[in-house]
Backbone as a ProteinNet text record, in pm:
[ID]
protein_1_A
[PRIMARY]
XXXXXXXXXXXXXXXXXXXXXXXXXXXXXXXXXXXXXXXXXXXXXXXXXXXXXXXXXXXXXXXXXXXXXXXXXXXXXXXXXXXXXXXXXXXXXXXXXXXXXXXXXXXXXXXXXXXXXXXXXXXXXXXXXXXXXXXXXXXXXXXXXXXXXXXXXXXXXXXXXXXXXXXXXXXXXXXXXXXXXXXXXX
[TERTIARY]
2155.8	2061.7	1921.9	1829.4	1662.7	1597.3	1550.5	1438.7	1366.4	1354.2	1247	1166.6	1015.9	873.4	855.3	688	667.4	648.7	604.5	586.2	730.2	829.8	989.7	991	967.3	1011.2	927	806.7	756	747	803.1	882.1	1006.6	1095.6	1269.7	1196.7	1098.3	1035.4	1006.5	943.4	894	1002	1104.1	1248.2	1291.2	1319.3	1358.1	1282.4	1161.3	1104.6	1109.6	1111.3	1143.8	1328.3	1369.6	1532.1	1518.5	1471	1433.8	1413.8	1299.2	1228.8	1313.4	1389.6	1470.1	1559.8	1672.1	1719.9	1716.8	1580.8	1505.2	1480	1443.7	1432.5	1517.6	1625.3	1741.9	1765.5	1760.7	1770.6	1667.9	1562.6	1444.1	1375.2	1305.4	1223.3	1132.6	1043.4	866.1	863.7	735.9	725.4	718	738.7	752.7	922.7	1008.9	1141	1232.1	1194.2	1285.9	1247.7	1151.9	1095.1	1162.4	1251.9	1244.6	1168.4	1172.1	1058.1	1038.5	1134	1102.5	1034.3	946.4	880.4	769	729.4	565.9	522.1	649	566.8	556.4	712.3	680.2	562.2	516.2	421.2	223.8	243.9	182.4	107.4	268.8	222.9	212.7	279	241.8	90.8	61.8	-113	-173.1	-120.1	-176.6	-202.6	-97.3	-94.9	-175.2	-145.9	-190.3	-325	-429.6	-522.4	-650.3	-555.1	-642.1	-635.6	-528.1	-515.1	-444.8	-413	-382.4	-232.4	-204	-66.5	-56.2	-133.8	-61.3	25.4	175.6	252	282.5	186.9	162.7	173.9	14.2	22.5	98	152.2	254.9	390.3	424.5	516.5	463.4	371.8	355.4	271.6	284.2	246.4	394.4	489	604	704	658.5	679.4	604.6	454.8	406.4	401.5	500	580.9	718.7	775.1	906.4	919.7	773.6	782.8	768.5	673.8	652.3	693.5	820.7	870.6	1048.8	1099.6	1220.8	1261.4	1372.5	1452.9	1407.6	1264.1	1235.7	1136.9	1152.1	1067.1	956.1	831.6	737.9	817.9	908.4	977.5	1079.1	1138.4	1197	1155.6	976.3	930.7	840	871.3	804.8	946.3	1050.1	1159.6	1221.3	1196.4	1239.9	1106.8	1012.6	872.7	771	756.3	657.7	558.3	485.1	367.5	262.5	234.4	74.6	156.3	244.5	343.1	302.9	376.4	385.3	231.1	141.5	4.2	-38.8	-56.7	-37.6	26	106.5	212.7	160.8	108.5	76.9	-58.8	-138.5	-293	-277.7	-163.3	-198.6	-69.9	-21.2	74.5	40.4	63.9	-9.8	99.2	78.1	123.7	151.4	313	377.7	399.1	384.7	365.4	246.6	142.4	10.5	22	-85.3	-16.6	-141.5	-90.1	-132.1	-276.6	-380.4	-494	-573.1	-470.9	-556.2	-532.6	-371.2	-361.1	-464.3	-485.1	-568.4	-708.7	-764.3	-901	-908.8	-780.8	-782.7	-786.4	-747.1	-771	-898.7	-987.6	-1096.2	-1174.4	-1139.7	-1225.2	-1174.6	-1039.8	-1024.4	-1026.1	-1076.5	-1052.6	-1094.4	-1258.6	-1376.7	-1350.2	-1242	-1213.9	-1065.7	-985.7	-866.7	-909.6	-793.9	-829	-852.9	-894.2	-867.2	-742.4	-654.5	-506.4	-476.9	-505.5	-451.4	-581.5	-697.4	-810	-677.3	-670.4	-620.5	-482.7	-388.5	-271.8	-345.5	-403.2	-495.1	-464	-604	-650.1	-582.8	-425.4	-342.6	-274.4	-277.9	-184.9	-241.1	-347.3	-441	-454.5	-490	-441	-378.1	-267.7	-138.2	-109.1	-110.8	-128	-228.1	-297.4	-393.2	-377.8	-338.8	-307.3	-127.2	-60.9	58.6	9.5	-67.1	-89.7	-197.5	-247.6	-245.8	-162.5	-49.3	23.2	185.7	128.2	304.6	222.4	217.8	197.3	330.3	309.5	438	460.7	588.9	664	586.4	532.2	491.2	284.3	263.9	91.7	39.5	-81.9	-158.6	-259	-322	-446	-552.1	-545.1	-664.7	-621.6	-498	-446.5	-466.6	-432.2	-432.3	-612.8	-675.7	-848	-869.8	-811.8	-851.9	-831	-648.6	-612.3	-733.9	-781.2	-884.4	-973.3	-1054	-1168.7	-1173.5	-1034.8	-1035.4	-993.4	-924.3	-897.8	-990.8	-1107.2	-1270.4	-1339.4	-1336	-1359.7	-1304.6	-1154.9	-1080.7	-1113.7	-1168.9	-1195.4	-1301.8	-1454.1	-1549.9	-1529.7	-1467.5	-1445.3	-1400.1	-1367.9	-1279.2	-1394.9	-1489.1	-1595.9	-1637.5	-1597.5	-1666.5	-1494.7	-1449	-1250.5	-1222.9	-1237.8	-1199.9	-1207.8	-1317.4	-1427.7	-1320.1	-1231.5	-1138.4	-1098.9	-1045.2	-940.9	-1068	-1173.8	-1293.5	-1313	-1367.3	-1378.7	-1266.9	-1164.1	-1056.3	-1024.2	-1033.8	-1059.6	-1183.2	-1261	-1421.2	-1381.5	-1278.9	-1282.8	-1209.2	-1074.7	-990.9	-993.6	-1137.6	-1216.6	-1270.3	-1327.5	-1428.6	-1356.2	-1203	-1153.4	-1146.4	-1167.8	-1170.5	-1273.5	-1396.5	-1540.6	-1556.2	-1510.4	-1520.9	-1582.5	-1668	-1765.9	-1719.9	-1751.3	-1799.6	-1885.2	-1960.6	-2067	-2114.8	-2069.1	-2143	-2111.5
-2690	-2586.3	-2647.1	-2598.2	-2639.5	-2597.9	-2661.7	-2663.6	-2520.8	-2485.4	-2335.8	-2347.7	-2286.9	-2289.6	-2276	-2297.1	-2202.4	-2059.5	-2021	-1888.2	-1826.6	-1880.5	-1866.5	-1824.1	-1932.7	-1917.4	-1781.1	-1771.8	-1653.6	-1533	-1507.9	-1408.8	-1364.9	-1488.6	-1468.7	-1409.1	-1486.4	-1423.4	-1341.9	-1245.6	-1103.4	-997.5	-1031.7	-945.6	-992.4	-1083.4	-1082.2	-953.3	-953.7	-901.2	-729.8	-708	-585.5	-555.2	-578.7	-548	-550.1	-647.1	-674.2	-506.5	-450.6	-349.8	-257.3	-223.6	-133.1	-133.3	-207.7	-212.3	-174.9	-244.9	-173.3	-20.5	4.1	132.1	266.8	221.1	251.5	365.7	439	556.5	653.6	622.5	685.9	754.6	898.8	935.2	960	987.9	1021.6	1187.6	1178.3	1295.9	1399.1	1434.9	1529	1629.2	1490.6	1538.4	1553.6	1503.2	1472.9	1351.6	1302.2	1162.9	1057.1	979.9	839.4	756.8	683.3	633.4	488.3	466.3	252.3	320.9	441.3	467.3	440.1	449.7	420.7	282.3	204.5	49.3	17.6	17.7	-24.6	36.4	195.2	213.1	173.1	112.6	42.8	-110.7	-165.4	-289.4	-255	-145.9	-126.1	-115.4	-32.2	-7.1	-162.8	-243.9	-382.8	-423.5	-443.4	-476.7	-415.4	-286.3	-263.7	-197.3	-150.6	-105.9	-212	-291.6	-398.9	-530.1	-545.6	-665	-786.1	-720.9	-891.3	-916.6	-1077.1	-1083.6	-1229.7	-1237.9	-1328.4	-1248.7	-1368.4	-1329.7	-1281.2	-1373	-1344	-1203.4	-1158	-991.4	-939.9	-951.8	-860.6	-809.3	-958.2	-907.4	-853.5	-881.8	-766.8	-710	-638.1	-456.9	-419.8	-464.4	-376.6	-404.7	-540.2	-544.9	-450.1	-406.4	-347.7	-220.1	-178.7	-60.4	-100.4	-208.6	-276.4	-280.7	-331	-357	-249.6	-157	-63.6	63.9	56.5	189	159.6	58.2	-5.8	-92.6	-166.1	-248	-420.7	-371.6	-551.5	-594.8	-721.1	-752.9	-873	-868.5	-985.6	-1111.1	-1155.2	-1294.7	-1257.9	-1155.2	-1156.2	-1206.7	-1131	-1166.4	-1263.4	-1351	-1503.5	-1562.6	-1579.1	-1629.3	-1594.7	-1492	-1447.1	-1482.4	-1505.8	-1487.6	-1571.2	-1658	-1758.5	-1681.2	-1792.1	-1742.3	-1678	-1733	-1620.8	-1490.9	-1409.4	-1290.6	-1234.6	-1307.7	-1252	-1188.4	-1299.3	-1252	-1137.7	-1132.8	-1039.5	-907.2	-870.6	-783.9	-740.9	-829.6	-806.5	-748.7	-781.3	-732.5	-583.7	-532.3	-381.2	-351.1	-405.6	-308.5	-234.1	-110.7	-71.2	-107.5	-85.7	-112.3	56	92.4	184.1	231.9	133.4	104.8	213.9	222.2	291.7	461.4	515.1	641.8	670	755.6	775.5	779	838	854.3	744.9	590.4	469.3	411.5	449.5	375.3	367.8	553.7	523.8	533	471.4	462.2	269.1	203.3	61.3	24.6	130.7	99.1	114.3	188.7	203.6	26.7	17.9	-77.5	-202.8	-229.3	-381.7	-378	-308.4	-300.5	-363.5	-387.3	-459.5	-600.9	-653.2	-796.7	-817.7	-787	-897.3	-913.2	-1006.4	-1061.3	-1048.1	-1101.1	-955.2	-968.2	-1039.9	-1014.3	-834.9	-836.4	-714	-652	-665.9	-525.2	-466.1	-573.3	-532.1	-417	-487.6	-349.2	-276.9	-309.5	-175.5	-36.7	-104.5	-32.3	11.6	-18	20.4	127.5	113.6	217.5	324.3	321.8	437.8	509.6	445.5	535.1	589.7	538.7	577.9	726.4	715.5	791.4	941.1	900.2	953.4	1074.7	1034.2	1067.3	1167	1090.9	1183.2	1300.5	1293.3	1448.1	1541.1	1453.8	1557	1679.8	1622.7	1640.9	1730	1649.6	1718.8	1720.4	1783	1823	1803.3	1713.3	1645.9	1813	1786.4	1863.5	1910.1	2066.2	2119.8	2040.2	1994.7	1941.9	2087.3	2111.9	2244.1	2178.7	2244.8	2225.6	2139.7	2196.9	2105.6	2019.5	1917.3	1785.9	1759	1782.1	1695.7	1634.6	1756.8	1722.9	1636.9	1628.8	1535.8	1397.5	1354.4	1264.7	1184	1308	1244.3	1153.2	1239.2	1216	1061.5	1069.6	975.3	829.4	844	732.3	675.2	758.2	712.8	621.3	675.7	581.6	470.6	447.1	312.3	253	301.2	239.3	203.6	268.1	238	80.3	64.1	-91.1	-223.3	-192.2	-208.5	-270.4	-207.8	-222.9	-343.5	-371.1	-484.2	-579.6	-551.6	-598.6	-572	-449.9	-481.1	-369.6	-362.5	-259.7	-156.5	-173.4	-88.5	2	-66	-0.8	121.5	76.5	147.1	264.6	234.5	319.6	448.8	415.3	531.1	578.8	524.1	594.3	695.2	644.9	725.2	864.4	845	923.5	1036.4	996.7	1050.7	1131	1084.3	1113.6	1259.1	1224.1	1356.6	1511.1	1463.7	1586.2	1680.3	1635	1668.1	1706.9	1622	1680.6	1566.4	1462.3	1325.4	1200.8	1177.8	1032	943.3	803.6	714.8	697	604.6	581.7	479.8	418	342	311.6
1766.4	1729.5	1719.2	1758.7	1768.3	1635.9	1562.2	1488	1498.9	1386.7	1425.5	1348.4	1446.7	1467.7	1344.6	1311.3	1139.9	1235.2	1321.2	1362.9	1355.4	1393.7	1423.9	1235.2	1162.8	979.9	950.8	1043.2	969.5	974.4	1114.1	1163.6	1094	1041.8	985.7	837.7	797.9	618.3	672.9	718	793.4	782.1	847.9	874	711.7	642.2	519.9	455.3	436.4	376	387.8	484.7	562.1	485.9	528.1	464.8	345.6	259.6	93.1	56.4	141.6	72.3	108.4	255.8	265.8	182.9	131	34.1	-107.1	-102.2	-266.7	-266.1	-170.4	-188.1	-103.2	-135	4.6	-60.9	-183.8	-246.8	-272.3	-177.1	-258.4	-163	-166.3	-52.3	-99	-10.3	-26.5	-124.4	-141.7	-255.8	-177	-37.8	16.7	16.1	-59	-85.6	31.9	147	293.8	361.9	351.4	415.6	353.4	399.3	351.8	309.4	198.5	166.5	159.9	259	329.1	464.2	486.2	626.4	544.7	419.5	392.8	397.5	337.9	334	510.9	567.2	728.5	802.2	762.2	781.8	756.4	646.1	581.4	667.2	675.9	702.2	878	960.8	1072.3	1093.8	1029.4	1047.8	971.1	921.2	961.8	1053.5	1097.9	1237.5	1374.2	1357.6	1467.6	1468.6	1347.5	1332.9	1287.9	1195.4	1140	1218.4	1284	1329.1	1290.2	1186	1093.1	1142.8	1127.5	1177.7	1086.1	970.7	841.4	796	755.3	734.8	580.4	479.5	348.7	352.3	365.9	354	443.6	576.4	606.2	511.1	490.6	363.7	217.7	192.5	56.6	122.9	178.2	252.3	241.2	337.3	326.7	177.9	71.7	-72.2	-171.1	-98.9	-213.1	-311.9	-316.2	-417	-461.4	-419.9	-478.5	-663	-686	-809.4	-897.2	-816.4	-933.7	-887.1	-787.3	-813.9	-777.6	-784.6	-804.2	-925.4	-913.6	-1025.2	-1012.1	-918.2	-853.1	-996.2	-988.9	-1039.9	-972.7	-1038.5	-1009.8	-957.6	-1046.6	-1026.4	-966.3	-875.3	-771.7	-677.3	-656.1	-525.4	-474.4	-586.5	-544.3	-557.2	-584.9	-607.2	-469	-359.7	-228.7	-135.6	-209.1	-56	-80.5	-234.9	-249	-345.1	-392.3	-466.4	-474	-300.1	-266.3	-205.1	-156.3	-210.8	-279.5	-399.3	-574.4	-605.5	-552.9	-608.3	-537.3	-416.9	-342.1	-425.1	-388.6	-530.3	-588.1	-697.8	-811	-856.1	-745.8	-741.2	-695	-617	-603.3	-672.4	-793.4	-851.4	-970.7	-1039.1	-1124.4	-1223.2	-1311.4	-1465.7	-1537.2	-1485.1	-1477.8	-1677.4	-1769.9	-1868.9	-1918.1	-1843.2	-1893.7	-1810.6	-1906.8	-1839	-1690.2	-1620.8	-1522.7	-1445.6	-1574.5	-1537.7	-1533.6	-1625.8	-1665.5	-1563.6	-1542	-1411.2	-1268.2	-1271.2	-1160	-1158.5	-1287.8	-1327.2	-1285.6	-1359.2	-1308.7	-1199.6	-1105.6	-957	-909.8	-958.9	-891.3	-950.1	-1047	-1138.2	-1084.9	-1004.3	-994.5	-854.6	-758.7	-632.7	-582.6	-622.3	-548.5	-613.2	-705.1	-749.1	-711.9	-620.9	-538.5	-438.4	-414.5	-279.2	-177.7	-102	59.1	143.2	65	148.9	70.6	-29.1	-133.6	-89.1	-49.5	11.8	89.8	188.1	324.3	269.6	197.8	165.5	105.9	56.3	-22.9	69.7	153.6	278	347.9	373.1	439.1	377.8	257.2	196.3	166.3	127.3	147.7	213.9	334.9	483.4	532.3	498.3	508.1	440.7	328.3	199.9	244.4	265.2	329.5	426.3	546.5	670.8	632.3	538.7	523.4	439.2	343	297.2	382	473.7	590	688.3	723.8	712.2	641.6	503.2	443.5	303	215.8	111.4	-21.6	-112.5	-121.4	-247.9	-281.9	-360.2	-509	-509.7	-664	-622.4	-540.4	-533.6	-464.4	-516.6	-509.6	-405.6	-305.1	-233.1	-295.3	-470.7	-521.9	-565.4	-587.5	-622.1	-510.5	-365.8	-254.2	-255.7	-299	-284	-390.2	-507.8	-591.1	-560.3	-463.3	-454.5	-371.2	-290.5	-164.9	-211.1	-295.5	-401.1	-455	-520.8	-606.1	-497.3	-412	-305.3	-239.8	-238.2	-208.8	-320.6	-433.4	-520.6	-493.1	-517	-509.2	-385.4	-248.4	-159.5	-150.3	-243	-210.3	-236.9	-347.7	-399.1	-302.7	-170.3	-90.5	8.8	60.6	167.2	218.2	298.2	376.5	406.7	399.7	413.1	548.1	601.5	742.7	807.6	917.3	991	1072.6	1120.1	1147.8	1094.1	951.4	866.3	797.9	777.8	715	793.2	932.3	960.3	980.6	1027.9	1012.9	907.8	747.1	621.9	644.1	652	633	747.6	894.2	991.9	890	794.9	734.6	629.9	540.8	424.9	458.1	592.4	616.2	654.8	713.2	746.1	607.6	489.4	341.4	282.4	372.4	316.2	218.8	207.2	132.2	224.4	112.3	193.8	92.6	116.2	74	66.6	-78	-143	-52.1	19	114.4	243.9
[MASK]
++++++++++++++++++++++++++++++++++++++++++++++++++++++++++++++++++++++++++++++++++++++++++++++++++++++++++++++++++++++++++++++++++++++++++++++++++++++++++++++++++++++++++++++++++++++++++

């Protein structure tokens, strides 16, 4: 048997990571109440790939890790204990703290956005989009016209924080923003 590449190791952590999350979330669907919901992270880290460009393997895997923790039985020290440390951090910079109630939660997002890293801009940015582009789409279960407009609203905020991370991903937010009548502050 031949020795395999680090591209070869980081490809096999890639597919780990990918099954990890299917697994984790092998019971769970999107708030639309029929969507599966291991299509948002693969979707997620797809529009890495193919919008943003990126093909580090760090953030590929916490893009398709990043809801493990805070909407499964995973924990933080699962996913450095399965994927390494810069992972975990990764993770951990876009996980909210399910602990606090909702509105702090997504007041802390606007406030720590513009301070992680830009492996975590980048899922940021991805998930947003993502996010984004599906309530275009599908209107998840009991959300009124004006929650979908608020979600908009407020995803602009958390992205203004975001700016200058990666000219692609920006611009197809800002393309996504406007079908809503939502700008960014810059």
């Amino acid at each position: 048997m031949t020795k395999m590449s680090d591209s070869d190791e980081g490809l096999g952590r890639l597919v780990r990571a990918v099954n990890f999350a299917a697994i984790a979330h092998r019971d769970q669907l999107r708030k639309d109440g029929r969507t599966p919901y291991i299509n948002h992270p693969i979707g997620v880290m797809n529009t890495l790939v193919q919008l943003a460009q990126c093909l580090n393997v760090d953030t590929l895997c916490a893009a398709v890790l990043h809801d493990t923790v805070e909407d499964t039985n995973t924990t933080i020290d699962d996913i450095e204990r399965h994927f390494g440390p810069n992972v975990r951090s990764i993770v951990a910079e876009v996980t909210d703290d399910k602990s606090l109630p909702k509105e702090r939660r997504k007041e802390l997002q606007v406030i720590h956005s513009p301070h992680i890293s830009p492996s975590a801009k980048l899922v940021k940015l991805s998930d947003k989009l993502y996010n984004l582009n599906d309530l275009l789409v599908k209107t998840p279960v009991g959300w009124t016209e004006d929650r979908v407009q608020e979600y908009f609203e407020w995803s602009a905020r958390v992205i203004d924080g975001l700016i200058g991370t990666n000219q692609a991903l920006e611009s197809e937010l800002k393309r996504v923003l406007a079908l809503k009548n939502v700008t960014l502050r810059q």
